[in-house]
Coordinates of C-alpha atoms and ligand atoms in Angstrom, one line a residue:
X1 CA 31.3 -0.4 6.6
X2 CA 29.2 -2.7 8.9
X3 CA 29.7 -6.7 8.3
X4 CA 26.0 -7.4 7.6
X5 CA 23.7 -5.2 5.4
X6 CA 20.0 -5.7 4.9
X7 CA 19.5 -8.1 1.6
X8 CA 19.6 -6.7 -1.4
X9 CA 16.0 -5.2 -2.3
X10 CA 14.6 -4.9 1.6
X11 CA 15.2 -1.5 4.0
X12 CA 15.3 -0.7 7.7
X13 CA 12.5 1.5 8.7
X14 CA 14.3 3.9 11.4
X15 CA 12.7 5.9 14.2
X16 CA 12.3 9.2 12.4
X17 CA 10.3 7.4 9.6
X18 CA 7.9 5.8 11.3
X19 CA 5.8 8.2 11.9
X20 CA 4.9 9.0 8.5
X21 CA 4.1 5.3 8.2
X22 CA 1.4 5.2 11.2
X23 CA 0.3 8.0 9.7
X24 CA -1.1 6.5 6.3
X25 CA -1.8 3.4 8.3
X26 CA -4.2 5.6 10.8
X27 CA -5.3 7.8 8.1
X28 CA -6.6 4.3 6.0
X29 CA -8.1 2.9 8.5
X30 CA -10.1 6.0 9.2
X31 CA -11.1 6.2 6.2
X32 CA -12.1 2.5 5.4
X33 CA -13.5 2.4 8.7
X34 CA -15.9 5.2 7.9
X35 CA -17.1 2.5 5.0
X36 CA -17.5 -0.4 7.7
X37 CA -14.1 -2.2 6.7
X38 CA -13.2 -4.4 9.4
X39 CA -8.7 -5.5 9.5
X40 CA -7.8 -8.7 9.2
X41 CA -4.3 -10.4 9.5
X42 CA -3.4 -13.3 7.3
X43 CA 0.2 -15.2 8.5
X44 CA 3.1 -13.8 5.9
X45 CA 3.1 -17.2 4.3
X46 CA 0.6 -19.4 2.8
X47 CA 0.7 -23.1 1.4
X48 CA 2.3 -22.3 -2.6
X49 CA -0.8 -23.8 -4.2
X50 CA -3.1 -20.7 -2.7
X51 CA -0.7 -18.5 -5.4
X52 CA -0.2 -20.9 -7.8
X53 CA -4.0 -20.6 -8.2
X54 CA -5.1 -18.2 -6.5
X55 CA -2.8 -15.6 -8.4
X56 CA -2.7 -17.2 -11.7
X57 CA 0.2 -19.8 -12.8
X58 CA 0.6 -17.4 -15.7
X59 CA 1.4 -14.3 -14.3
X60 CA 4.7 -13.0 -13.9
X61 CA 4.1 -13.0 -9.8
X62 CA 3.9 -17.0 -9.7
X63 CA 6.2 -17.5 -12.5
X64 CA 9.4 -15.5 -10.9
X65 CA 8.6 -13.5 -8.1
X66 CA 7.5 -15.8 -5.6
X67 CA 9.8 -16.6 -2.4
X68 CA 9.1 -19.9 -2.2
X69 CA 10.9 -22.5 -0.2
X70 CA 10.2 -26.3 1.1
X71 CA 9.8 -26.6 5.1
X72 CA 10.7 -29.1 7.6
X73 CA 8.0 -31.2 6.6
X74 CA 8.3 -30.9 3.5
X75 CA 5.4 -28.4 2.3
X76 CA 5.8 -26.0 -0.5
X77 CA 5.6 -22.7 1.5
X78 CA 5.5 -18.9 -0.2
X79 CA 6.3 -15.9 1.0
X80 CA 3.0 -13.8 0.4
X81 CA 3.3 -11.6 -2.4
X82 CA 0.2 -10.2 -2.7
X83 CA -2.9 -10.0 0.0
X84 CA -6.1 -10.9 -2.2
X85 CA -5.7 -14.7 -2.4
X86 CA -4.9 -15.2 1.8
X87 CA -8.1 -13.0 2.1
X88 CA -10.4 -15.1 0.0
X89 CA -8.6 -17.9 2.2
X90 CA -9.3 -16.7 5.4
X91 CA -12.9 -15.7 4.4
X92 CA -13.7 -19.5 3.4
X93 CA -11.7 -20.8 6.1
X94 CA -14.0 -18.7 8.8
X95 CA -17.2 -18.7 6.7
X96 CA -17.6 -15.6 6.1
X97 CA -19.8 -16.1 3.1
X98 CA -22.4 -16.7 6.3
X99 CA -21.8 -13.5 7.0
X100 CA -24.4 -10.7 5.8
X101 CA -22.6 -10.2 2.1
X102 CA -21.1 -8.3 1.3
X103 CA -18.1 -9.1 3.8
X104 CA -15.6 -5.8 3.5
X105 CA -12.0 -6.4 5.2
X106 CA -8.8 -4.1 5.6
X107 CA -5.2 -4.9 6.0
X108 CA -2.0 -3.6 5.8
X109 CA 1.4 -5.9 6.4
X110 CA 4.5 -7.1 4.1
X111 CA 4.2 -8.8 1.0
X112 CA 7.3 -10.4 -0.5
X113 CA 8.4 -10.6 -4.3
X114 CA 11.9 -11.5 -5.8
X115 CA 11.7 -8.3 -8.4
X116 CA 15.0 -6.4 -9.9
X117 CA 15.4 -3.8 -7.0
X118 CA 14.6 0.1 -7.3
X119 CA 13.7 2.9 -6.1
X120 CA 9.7 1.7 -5.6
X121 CA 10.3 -1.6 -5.9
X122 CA 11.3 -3.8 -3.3
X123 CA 11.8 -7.2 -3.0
X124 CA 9.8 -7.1 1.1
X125 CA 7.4 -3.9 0.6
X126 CA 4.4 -2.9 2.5
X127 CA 1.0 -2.2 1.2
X128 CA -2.6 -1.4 2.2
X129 CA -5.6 -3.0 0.8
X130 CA -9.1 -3.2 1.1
X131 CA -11.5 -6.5 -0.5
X132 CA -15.4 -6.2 -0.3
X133 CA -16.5 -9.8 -0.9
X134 CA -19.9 -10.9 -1.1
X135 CA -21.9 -8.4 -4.1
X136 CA -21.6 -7.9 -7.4
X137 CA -23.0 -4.5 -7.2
X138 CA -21.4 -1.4 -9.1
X139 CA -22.2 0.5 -6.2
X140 CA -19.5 -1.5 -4.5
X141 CA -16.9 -0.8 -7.3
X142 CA -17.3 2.8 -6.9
X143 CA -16.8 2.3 -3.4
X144 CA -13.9 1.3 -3.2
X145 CA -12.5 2.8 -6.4
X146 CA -13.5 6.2 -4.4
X147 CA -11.6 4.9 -1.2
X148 CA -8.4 4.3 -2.4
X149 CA -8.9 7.8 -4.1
X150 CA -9.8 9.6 -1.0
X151 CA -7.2 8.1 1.0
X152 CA -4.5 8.7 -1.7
X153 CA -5.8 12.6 -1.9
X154 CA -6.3 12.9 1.8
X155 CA -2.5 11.9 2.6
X156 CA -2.1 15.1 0.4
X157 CA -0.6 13.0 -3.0
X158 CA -1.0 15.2 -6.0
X159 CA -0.2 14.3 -9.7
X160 CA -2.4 11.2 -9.7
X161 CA -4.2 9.6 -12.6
X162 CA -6.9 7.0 -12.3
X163 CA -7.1 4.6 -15.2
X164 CA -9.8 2.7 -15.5
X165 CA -11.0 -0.1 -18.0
X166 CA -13.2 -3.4 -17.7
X167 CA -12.4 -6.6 -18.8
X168 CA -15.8 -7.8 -19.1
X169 CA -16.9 -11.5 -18.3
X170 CA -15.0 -14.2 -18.3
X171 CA -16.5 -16.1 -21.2
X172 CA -15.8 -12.5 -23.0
X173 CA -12.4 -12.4 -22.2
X174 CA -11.9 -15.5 -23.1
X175 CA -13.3 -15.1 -26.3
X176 CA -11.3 -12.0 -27.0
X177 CA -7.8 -13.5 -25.7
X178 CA -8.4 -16.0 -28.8
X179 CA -9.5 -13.0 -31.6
X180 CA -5.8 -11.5 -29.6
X181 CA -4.0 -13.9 -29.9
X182 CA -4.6 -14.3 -33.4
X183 CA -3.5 -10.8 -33.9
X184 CA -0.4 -11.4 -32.6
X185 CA 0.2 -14.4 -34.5
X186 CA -0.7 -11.8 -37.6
X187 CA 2.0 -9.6 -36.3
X188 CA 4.9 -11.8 -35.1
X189 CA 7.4 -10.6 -36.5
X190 CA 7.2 -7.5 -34.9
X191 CA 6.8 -8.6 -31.5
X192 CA 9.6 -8.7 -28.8
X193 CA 10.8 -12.3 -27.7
X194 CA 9.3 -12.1 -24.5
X195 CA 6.0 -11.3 -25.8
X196 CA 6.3 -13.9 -28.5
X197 CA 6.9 -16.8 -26.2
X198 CA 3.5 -15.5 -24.3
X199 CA 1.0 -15.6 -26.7
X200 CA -0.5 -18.8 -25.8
X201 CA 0.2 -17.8 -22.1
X202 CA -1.2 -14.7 -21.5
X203 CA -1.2 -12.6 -24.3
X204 CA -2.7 -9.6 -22.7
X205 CA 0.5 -8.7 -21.2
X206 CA 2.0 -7.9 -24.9
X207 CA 0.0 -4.1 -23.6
X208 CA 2.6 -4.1 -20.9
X209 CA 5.5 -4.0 -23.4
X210 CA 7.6 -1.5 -23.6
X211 CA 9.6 -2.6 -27.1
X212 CA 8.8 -0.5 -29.3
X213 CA 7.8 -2.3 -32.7
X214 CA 5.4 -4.6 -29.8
X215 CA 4.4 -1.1 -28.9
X216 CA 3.7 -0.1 -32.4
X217 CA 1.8 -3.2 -33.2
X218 CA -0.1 -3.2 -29.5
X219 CA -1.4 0.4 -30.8
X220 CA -3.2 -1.1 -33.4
X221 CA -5.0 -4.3 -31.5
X222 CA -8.4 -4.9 -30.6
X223 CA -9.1 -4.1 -27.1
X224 CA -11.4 -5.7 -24.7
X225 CA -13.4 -2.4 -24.1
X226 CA -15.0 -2.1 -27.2
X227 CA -15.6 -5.9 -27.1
X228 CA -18.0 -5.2 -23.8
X229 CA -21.7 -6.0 -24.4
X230 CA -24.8 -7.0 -22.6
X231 CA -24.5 -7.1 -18.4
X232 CA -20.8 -6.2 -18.6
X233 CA -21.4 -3.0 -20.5
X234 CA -24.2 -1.9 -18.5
X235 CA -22.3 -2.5 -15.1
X236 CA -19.3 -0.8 -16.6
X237 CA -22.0 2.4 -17.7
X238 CA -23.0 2.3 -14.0
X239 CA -19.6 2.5 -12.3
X240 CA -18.7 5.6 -14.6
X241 CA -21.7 7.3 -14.0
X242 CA -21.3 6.9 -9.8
X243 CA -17.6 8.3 -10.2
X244 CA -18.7 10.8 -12.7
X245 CA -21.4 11.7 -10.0
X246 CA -18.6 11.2 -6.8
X247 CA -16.2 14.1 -8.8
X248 CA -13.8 11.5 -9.3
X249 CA -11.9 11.8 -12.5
X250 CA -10.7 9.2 -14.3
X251 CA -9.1 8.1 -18.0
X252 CA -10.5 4.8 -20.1
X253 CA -7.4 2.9 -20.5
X254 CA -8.4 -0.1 -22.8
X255 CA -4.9 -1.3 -22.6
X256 CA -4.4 -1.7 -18.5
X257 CA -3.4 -5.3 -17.8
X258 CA -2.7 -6.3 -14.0
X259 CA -0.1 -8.8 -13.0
X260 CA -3.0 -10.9 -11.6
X261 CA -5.0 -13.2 -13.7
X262 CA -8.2 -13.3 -11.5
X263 CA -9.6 -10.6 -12.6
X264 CA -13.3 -9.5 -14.4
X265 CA -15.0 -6.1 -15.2
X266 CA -14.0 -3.3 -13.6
X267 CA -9.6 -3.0 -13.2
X268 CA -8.2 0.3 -12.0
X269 CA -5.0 1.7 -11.1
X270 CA -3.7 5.0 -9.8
X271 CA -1.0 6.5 -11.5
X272 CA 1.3 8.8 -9.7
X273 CA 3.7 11.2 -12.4
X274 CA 6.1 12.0 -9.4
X275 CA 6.9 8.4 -9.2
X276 CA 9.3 8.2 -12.1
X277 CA 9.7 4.3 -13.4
X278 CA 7.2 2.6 -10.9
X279 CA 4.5 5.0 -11.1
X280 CA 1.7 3.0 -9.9
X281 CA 0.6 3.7 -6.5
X282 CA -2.1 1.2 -6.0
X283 CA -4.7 -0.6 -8.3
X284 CA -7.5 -4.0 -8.2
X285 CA -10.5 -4.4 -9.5
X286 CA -13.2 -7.6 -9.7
X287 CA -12.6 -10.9 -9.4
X288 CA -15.8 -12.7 -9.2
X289 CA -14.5 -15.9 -10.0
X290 CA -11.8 -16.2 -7.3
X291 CA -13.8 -17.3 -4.3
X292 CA -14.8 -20.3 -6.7
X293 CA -11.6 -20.7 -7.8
X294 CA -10.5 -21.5 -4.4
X295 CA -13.1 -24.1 -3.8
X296 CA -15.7 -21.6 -2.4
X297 CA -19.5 -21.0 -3.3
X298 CA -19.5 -18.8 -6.5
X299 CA -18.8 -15.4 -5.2
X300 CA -18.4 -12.0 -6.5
X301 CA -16.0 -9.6 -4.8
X302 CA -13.8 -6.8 -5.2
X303 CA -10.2 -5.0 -4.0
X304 CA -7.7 -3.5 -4.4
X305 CA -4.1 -2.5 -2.7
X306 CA -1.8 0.3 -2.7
X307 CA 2.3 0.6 -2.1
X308 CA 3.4 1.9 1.2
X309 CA 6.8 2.6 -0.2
X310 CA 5.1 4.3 -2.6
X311 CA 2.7 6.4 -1.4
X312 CA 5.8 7.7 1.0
X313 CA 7.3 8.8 -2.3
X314 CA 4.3 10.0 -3.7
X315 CA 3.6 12.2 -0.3
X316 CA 5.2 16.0 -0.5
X317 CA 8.1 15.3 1.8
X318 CA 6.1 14.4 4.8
X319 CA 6.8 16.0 7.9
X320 CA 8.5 13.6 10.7
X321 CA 6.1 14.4 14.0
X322 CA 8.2 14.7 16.9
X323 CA 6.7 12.7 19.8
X324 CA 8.9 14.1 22.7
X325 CA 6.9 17.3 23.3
X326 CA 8.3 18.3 26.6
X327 CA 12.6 17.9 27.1
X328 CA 13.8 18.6 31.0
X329 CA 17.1 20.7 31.2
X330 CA 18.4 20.5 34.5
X331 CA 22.1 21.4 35.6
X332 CA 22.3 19.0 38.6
X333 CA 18.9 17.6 39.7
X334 CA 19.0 14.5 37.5
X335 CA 16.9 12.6 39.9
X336 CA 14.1 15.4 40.0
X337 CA 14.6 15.6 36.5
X338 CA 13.8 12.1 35.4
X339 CA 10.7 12.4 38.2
X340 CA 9.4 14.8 35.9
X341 CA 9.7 12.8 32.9
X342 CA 8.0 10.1 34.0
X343 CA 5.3 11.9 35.8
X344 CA 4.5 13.6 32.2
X345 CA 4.7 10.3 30.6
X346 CA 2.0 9.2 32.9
X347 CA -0.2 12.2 32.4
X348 CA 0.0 11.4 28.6
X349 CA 2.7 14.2 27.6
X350 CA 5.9 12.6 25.7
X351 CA 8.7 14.0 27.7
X352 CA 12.5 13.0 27.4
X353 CA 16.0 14.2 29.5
X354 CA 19.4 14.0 28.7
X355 CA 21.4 10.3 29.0
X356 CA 24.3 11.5 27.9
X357 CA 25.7 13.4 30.6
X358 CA 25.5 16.6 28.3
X359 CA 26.5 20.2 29.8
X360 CA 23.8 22.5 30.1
X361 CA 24.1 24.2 27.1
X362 CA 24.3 20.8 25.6
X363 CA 21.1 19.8 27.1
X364 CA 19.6 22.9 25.5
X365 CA 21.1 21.8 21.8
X366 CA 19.7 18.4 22.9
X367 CA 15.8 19.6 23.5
X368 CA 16.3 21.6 20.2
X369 CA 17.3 18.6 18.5
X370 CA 14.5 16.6 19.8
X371 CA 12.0 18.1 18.1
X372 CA 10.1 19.0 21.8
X373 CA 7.7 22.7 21.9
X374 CA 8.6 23.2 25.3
X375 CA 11.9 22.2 27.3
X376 CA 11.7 22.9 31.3
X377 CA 14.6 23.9 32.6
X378 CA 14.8 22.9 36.5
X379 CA 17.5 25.4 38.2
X380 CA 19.5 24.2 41.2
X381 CA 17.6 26.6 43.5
X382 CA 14.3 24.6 43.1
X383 CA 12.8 26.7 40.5
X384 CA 11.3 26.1 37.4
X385 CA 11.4 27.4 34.0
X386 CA 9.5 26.7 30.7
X387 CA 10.8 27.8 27.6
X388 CA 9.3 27.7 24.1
X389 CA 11.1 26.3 21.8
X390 CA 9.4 27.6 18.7
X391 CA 9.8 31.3 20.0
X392 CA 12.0 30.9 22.2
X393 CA 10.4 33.2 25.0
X394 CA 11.5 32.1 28.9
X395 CA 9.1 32.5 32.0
X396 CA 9.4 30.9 35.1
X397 CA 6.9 28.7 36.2
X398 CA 5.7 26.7 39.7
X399 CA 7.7 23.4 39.7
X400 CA 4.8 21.8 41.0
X401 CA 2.7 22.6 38.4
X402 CA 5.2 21.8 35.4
X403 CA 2.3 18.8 34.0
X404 CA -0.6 21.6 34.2
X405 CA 1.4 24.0 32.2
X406 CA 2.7 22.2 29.7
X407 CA -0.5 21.0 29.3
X408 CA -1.8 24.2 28.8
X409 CA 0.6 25.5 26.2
X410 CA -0.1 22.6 24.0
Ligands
LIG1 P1 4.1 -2.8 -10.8 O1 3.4 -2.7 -12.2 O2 4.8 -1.6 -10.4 O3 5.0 -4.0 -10.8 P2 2.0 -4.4 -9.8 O4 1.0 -4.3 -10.8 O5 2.9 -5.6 -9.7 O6 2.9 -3.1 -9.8 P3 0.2 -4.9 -7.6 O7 0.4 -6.3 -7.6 O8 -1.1 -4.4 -8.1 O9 1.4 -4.1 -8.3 O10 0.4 -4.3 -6.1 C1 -0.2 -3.1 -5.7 C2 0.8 -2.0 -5.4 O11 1.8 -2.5 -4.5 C3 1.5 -1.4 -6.5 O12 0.7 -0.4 -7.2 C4 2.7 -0.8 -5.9 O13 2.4 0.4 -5.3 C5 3.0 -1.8 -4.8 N1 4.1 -2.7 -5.2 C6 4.0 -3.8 -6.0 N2 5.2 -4.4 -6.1 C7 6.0 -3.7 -5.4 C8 7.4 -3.8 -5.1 N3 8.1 -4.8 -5.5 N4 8.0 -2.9 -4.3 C9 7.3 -1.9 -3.7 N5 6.0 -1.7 -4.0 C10 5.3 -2.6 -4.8
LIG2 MG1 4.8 -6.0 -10.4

């Protein structure tokens, strides 16, 4: 039992899973990149007031999830727990509403919230995301509704549900939170404590229950869907019809709520029914109002992220890639041997030897082990042999064209 363990609700990524990682990193960025999403990098903490607003003091993420914590100075610093907020920042801070709109940005890093820990949830997780700021356009929502899909199907995850709703305007949702609350109030007695204490706050969330009378009482309530009317309805109409047209499937859930109060229109999130408990891969939607919010011109925009930790669990056991494609055996000829490797190396070939001062044969378990196609064994006579490791078939081979060979065989 080691002294120090990582704190409770964070993990070590080791060697033999980061590849899987840069794998959905690469395959996102391809993808986004196809769509002219440029990355950006926001620092892992941001002055508290960005969240408090930014986020919504309301929401469960500003109320007790946030890392926050005074510095030297003095400041009220948090820990990011979510990207959309520092990206609205940073695209004020840099005016990028000069920019031809609409402005479309990538990222992927660590996001930080002090959440009960599970498997899925995580108090230091990683996601991707993806915010298209600058146009109000439904063509923009299907964009990046059909992103996150493609990216989520092309890293080969299965059992996924798209739920999909709008929340309308914010004048209508404003109106409808009051004809909501009221039906709460109607039902109080029914309603978990929790839920109780947040009808004035942010009654919405009583969807999100999961006691049962709330339940019962929550499958009775008005929803916001068959509320929408005028523009809203019509740009709701259009983003199902481009998704209906795209072959992406998706089911109307009047009753999705997200833990972030910014939001307008369209809200989505995928559903993943390998997950277990935290089943949600990744979600966003609209929030036109949150450029102005932060003290921008009035600006409507779009995102939306997706769990790392969760698409890993999602993906069908991924498949570790090996990056050590060539291991040298050699009896004696460590010197010669290590030549090698680094000559590969430099011709672009992962190659590794044995450091451990391993027998022969144990050089051989070794290049097994290593997950390398081909090992080279280098007898003490001079001459060379390559050996497949898949197959196992032997031939010998001239020592000095080991790079050319192995090159050839891959
Ligand atoms: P949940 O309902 O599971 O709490 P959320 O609505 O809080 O999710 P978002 O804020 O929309 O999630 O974040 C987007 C994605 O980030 C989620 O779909 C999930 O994949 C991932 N995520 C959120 N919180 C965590 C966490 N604590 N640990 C690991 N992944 C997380
Ligand atoms: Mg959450």
């Amino acid at each position: 039992m080691a002294s120090f363990q990582a704190p409770k609700g964070t993990f070590d990524v080791l060697p033999e899973q980061e590849a899987a990682r840069a794998a959905v990193l690469a395959y996102t960025e391809r993808v986004v990149g196809l769509a002219g999403y440029g990355r950006i990098e926001t620092p892992m903490f941001e002055d508290t007031a960005l969240f408090a607003r930014g986020v919504g003091e309301a929401t469960d993420i500003v109320r007790k999830e946030m890392f926050t914590f005074e510095d030297g100075g003095g400041r009220s610093i948090t820990l990011r727990p979510e990207g959309t907020a520092p990206v609205c920042r940073a695209y004020l801070e840099h005016g990028m509403h000069r920019l031809a709109q609409p402005v479309k940005l990538w990222y992927a890093g660590s996001f930080f919230r002090y959440e009960r820990p599970q498997e899925g949830r995580y108090r230091q997780f990683n996601q991707i995301g993806a915010e298209a700021i600058g146009s109000g356009s439904p063509l923009l929502d299907a964009e990046v509704v059909i992103l996150l899909d493609g990216i989520l199907r092309g890293l080969g995850i299965d059992r996924l549900k798209l739920k999909l709703s709008s929340l309308g305007s914010t004048a209508a949702r404003m109106a409808y939170r009051d004809e909501l609350r009221e039906y709460l109030r109607a039902h109080e007695s029914d309603l978990s404590e929790e839920v109780r204490a947040r009808i004035d706050l942010n009654p919405m969330r009583a969807f999100d229950s999961d006691h049962e009378r709330t339940r019962g009482v929550m499958a009775g309530a008005p929803t916001l869907l068959e509320r929408l009317e005028g523009e809203d309805a019509e740009h709701f109409a259009e983003v199902r019809a481009l998704l209906d047209a795209a072959g992406v499937a998706y089911e109307l859930d009047p009753t999705l709520v997200r833990g972030l109060d910014y939001y307008n229109r369209t809200l989505f999130e995928f559903d993943c029914d390998r997950l277990g408990a935290q089943s949600g891969v990744g979600g966003g939607g609209r929030y036109d109002g949150l450029i102005e919010m932060l003290g921008g011109p009035a600006t409507p925009a779009i995102g939306w992220a997706a769990g790392i930790e969760r698409i890993l669990l999602a993906m069908e056991a991924p498949q570790p890639q090996g990056s050590v494609e060539a291991f040298i055996v050699s009896a004696e000829q460590r010197e010669r041997a290590f030549a090698l490797v680094l000559e590969l190396r430099a011709a672009g070939i992962g190659a590794d030897l044995d450091l451990a001062g391993r027998s022969f044969k144990g050089q051989m378990k070794q290049a097994d082990r290593s997950g390398a196609r081909a090992a080279v064994i280098l007898e003490a006579d001079g001459t060379a042999k390559l050996r497949d490791m898949g197959s196992g078939e032997q031939r010998e081979v001239d020592p000095a064209r080991i790079v050319d060979e192995i090159r050839a065989a891959s």
